[in-house]
Short mmCIF file of N, CA and C in Angstrom, two decimals:
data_model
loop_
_atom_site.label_atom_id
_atom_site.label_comp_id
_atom_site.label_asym_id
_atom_site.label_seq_id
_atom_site.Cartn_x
_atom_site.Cartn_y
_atom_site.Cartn_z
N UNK A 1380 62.57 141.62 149.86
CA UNK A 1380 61.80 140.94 148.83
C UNK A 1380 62.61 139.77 148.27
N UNK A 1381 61.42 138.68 147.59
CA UNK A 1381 62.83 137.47 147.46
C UNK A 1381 63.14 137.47 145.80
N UNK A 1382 63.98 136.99 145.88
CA UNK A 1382 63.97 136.19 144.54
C UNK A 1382 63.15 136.30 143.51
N UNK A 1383 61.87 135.63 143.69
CA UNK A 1383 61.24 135.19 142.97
C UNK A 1383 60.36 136.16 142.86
N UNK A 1384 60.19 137.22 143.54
CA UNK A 1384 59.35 138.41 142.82
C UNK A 1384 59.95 139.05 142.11
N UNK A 1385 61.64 139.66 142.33
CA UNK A 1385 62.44 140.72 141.36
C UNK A 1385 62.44 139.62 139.55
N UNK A 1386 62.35 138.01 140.00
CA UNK A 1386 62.14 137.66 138.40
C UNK A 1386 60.93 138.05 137.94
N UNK A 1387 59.89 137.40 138.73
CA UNK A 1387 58.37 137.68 138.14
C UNK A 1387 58.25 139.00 137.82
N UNK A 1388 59.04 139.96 138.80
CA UNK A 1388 58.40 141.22 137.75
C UNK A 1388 59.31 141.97 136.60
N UNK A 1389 60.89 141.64 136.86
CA UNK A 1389 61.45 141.43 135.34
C UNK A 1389 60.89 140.83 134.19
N UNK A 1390 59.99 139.63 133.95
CA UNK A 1390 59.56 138.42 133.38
C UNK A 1390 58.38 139.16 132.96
N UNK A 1391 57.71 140.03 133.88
CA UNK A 1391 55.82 140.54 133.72
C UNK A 1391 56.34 142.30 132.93
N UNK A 1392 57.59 142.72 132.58
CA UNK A 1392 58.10 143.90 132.34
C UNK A 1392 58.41 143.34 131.45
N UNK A 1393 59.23 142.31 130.68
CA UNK A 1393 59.24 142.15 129.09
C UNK A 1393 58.31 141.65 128.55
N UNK A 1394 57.26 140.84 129.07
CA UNK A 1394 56.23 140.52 128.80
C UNK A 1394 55.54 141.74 128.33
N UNK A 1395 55.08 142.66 128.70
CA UNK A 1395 54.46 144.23 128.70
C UNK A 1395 54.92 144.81 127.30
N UNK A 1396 56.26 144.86 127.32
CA UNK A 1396 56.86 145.46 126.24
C UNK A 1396 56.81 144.70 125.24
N UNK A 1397 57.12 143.41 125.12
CA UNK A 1397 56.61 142.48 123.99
C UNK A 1397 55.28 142.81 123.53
N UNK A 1398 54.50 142.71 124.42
CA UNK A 1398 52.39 142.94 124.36
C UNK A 1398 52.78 144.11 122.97
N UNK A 1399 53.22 145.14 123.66
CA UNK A 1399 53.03 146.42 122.97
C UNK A 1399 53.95 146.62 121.99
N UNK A 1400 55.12 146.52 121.60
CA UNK A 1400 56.23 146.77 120.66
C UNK A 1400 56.79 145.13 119.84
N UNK A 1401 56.14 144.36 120.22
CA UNK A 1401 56.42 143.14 119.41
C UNK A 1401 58.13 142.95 118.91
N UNK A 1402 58.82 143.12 120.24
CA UNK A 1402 59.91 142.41 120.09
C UNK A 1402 60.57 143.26 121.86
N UNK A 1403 61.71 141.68 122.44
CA UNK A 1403 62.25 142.08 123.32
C UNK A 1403 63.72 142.50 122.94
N UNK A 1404 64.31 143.54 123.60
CA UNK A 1404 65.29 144.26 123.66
C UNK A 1404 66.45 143.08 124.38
N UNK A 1405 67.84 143.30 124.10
CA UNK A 1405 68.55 142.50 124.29
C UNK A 1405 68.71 142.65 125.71
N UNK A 1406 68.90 144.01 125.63
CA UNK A 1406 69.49 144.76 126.84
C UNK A 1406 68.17 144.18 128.61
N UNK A 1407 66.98 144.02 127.95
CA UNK A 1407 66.09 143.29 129.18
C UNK A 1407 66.91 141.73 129.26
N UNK A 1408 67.37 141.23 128.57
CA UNK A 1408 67.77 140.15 128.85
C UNK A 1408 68.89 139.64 129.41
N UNK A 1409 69.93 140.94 129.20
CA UNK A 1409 70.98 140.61 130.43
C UNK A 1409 71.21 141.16 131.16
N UNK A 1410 69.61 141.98 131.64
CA UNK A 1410 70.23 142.61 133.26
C UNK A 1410 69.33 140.80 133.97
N UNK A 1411 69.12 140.30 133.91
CA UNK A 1411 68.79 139.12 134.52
C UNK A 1411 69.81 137.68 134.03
N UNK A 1412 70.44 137.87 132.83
CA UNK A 1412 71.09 136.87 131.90
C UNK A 1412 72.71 137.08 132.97
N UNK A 1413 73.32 138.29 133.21
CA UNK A 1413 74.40 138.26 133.63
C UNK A 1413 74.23 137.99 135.41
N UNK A 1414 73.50 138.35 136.18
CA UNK A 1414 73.44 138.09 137.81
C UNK A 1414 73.33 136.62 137.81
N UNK A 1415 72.39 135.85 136.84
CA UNK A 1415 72.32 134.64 136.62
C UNK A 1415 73.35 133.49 136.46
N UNK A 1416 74.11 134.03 135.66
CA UNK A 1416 75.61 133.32 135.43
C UNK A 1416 76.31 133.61 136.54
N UNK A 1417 76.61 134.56 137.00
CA UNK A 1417 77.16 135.12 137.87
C UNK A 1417 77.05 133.99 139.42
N UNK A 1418 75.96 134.25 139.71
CA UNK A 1418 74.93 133.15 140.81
C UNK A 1418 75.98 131.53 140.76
N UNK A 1419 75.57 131.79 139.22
CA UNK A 1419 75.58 130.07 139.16
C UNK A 1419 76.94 129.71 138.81
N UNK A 1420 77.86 130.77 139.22
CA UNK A 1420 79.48 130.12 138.78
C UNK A 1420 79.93 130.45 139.93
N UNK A 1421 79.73 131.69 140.64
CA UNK A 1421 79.96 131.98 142.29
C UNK A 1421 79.33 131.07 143.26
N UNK A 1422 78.26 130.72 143.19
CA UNK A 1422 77.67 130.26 144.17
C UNK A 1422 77.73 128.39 144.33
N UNK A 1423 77.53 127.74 142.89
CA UNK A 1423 77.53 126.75 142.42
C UNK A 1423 76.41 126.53 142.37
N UNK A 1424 74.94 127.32 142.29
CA UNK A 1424 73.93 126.96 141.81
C UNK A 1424 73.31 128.35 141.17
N UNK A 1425 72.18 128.00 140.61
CA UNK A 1425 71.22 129.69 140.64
C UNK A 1425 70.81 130.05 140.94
N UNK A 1426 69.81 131.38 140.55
CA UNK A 1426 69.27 132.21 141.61
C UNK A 1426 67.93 131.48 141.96
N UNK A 1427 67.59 130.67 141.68
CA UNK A 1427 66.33 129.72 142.18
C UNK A 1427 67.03 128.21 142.73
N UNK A 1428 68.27 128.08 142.71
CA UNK A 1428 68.29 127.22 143.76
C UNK A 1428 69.01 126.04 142.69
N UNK A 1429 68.86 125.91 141.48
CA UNK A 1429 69.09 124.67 140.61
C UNK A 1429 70.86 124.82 140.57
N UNK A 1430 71.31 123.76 140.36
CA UNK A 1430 72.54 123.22 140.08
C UNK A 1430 73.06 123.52 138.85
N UNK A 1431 74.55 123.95 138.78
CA UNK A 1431 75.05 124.16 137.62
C UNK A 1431 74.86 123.41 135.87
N UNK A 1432 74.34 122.29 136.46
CA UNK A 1432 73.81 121.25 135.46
C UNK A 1432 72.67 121.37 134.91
N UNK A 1433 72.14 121.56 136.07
CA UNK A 1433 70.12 121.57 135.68
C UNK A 1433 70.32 122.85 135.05
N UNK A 1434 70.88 123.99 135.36
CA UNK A 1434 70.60 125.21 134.81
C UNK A 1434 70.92 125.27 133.10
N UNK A 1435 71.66 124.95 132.86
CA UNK A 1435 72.82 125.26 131.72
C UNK A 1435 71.91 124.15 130.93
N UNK A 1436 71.37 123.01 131.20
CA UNK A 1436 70.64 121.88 130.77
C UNK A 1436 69.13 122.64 130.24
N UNK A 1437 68.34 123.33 131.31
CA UNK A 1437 67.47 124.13 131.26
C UNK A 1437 67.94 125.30 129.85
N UNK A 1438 68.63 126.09 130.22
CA UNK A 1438 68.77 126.87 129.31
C UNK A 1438 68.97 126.00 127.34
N UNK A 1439 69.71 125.05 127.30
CA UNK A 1439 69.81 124.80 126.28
C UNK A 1439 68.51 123.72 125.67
N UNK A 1440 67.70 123.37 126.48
CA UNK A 1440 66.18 122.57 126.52
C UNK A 1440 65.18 123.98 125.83
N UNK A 1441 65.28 125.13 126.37
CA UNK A 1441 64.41 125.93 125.94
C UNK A 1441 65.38 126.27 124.93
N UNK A 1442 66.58 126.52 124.94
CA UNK A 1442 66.75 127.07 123.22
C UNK A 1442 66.41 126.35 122.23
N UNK A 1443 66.84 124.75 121.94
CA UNK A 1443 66.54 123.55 121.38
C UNK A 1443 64.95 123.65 120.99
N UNK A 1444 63.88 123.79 121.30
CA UNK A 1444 62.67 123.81 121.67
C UNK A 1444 62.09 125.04 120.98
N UNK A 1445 62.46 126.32 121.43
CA UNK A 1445 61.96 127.37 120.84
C UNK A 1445 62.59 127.47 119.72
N UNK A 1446 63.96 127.63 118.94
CA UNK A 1446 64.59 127.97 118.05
C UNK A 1446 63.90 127.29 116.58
N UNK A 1447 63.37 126.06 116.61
CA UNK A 1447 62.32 125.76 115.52
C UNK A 1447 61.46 126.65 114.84
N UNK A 1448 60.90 127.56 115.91
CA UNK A 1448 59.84 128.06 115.47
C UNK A 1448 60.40 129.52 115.20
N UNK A 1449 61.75 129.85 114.89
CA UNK A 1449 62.33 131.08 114.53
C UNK A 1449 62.47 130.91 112.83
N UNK A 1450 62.71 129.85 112.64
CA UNK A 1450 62.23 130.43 111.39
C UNK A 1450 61.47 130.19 110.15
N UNK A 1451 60.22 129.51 110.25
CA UNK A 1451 58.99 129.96 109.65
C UNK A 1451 58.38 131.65 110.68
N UNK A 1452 59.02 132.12 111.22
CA UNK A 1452 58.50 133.61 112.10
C UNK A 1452 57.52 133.17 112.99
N UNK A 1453 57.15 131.95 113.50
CA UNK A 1453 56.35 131.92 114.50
C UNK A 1453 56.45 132.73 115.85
N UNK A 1454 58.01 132.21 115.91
CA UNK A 1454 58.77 133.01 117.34
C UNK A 1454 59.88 134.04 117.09
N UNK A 1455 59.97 135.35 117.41
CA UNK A 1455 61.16 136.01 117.19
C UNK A 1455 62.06 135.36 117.96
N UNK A 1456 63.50 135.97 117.30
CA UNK A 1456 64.73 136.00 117.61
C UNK A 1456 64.35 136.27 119.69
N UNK A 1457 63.72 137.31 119.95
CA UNK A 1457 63.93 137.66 121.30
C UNK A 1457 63.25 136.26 122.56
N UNK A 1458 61.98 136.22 121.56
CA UNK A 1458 61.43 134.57 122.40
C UNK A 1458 62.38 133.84 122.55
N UNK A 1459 63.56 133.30 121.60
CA UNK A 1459 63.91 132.46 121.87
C UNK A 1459 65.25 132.40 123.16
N UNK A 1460 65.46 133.76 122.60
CA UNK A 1460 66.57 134.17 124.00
C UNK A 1460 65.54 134.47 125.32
N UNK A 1461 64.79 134.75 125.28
CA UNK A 1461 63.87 134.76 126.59
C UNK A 1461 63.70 133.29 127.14
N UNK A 1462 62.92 132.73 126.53
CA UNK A 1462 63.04 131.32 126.89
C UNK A 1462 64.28 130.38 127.72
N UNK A 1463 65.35 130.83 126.71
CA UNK A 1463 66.72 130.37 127.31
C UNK A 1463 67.21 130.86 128.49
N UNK A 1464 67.06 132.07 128.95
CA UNK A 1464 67.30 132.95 130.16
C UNK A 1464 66.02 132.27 131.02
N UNK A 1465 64.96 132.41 130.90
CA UNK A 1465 64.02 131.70 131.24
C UNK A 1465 64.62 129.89 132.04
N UNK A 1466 64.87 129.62 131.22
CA UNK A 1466 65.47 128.18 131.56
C UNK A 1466 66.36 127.97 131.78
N UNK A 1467 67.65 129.02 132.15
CA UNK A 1467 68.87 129.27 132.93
C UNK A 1467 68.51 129.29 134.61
N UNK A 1468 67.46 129.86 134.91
CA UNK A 1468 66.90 130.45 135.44
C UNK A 1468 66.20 129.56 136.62
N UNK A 1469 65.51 128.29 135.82
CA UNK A 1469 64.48 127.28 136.12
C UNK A 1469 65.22 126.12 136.60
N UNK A 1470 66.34 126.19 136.16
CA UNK A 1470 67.01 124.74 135.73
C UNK A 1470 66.15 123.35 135.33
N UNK A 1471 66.38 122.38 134.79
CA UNK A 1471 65.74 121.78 133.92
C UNK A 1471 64.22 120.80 133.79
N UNK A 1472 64.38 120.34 135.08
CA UNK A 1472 62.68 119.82 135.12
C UNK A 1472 62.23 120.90 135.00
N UNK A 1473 62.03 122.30 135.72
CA UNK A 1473 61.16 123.43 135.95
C UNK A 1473 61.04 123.89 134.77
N UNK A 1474 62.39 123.66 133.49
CA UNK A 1474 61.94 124.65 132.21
C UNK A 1474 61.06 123.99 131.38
N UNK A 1475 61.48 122.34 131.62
CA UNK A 1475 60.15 121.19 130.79
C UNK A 1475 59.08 121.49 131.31
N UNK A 1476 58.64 121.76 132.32
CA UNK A 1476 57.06 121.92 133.16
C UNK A 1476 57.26 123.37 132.40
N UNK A 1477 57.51 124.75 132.74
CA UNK A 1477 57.34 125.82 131.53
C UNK A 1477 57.04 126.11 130.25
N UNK A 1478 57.82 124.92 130.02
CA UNK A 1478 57.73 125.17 128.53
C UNK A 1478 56.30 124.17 127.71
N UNK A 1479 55.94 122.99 128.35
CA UNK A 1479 54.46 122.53 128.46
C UNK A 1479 53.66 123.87 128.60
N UNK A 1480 53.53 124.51 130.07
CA UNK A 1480 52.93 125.53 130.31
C UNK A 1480 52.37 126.47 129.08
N UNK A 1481 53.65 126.83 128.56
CA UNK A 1481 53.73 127.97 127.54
C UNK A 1481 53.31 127.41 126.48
N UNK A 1482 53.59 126.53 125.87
CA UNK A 1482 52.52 125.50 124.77
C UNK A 1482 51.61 125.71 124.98
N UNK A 1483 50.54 125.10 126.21
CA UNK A 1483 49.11 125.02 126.24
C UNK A 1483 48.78 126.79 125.93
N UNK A 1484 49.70 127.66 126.32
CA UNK A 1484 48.89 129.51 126.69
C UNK A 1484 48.68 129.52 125.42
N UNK A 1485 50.02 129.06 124.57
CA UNK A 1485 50.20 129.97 122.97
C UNK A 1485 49.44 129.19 122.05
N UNK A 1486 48.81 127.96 122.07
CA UNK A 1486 47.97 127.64 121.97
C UNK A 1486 46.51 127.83 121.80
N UNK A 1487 46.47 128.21 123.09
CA UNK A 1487 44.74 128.56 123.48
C UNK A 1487 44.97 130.14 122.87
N UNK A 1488 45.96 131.02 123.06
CA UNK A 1488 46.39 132.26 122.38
C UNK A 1488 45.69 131.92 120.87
N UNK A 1489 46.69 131.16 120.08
CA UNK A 1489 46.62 130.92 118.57
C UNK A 1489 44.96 130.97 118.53
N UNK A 1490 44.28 129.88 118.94
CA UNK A 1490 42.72 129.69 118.73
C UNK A 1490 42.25 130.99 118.78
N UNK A 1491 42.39 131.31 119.66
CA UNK A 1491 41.18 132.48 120.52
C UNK A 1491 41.89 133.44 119.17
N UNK A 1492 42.90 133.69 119.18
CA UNK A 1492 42.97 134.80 117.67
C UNK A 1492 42.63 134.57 116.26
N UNK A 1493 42.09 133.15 116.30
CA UNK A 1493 42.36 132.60 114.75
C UNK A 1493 40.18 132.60 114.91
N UNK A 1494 39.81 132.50 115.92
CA UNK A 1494 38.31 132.88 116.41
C UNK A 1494 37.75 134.51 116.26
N UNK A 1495 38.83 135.14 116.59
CA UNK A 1495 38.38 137.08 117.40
C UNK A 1495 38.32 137.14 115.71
N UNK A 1496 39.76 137.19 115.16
CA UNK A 1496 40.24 137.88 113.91
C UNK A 1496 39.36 136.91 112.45
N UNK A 1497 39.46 135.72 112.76
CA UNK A 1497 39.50 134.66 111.37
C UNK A 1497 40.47 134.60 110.60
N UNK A 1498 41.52 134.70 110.69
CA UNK A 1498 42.62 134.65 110.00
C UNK A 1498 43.81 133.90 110.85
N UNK A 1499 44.34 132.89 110.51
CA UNK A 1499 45.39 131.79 110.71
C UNK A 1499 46.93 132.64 110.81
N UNK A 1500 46.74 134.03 110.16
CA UNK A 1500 47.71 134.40 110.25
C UNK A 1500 48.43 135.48 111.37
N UNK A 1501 47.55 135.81 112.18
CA UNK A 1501 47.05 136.72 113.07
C UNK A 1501 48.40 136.31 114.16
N UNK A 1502 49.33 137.68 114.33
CA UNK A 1502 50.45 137.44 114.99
C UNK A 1502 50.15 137.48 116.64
N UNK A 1503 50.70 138.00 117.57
CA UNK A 1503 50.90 137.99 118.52
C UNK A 1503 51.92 138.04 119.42
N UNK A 1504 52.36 138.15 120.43
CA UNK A 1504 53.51 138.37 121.34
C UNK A 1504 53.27 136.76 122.18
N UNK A 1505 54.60 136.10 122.25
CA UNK A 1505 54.71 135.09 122.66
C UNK A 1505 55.21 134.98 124.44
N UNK A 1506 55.86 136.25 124.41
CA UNK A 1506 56.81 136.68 125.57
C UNK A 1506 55.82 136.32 126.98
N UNK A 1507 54.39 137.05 126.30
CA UNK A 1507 53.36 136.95 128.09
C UNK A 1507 53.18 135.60 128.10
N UNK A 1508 52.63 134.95 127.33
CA UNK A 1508 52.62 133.14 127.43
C UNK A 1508 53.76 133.03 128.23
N UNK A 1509 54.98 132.78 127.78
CA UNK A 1509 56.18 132.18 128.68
C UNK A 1509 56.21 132.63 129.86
N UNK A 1510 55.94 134.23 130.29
CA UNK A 1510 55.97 134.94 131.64
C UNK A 1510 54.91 134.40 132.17
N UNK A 1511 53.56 133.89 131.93
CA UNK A 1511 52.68 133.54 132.57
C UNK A 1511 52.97 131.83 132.76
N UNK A 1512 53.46 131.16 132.19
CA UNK A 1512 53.98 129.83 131.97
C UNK A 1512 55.20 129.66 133.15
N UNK A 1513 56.22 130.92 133.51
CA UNK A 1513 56.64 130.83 134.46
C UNK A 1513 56.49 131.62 135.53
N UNK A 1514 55.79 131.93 135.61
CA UNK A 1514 54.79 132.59 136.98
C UNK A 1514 53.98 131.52 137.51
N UNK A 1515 53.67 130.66 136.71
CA UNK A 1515 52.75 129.47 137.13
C UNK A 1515 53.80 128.43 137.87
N UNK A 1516 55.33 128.45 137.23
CA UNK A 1516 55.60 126.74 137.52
C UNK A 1516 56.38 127.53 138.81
N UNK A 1517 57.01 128.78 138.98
CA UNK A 1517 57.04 129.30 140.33
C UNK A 1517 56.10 129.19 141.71
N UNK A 1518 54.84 129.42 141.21
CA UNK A 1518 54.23 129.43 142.25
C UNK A 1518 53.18 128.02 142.37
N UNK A 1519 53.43 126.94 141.67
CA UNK A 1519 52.89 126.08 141.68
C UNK A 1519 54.22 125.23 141.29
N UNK A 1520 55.12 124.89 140.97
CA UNK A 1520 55.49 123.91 140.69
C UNK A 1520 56.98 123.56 141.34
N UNK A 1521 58.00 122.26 141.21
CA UNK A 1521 57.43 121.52 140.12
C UNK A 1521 55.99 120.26 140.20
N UNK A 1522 55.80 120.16 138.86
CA UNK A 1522 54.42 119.29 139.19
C UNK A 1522 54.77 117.95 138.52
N UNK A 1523 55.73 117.50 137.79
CA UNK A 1523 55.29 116.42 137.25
C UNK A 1523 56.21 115.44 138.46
N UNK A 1524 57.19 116.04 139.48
CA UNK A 1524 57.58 115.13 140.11
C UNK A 1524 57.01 114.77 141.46
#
């Protein structure tokens, strides 16, 4: 099996647990956070192929990006380390095309709950947006180049 399914279904397994317990565990984040580094200091790239640059670039693009929204509570503490592992992961065009991605989900998310419920305040798990945001730029992307 390659690569890119043992992430997608790491990625579709905190996603799950986010859905249901509204927060990710640290411990999901570095059984993928440490092989990752690992990859990308042994090998000189990562486990998807990006360069020590793009990766580390990636990772600090999604922290930069998500960490705003930690604290008015839009995004937990765990989104934002997801994201970053996420974009360790992607290296850096792939985490900008993701992280667009994950905008438009949490987005159309926000509406559709601020529609079901009527209330603006109506929380949610951010984690499946990003897993579905990079499930998409995996198997479709990159797209803007």
């Amino acid at each position: 099996m390659s690569i890119v399914f043992w992430i997608g279904l790491w990625a579709a397994l905190i996603a799950i647990y986010d859905w249901r317990r509204q927060r990710i565990a640290n411990a999901a984040l570095i059984v993928m956070l440490v092989p990752a580094l690992l990859a990308l200091f042994w090998n000189g790239k990562g486990l998807l192929g990006a360069g020590p640059g793009s990766s580390l670039c990636g990772m600090l693009l999604a922290f930069v990006v998500t960490l705003p929204a930690y604290p008015p509570r839009v995004l937990g503490a765990g989104d934002v380390k997801f994201a970053a592992v996420l974009g360790l992961l992607l290296g850096l065009q792939r985490t900008l095309e993701m992280l667009l991605w994950a905008a438009l989900l949490l987005g159309l998310a926000a509406v559709l709950m601020w529609w079901l419920k009527g209330s603006r305040k109506a929380r949610f798990a951010a984690a499946p947006a990003l897993t579905l945001a990079t499930l998409l730029e995996l198997m479709g992307g990159p797209l803007l180049l």
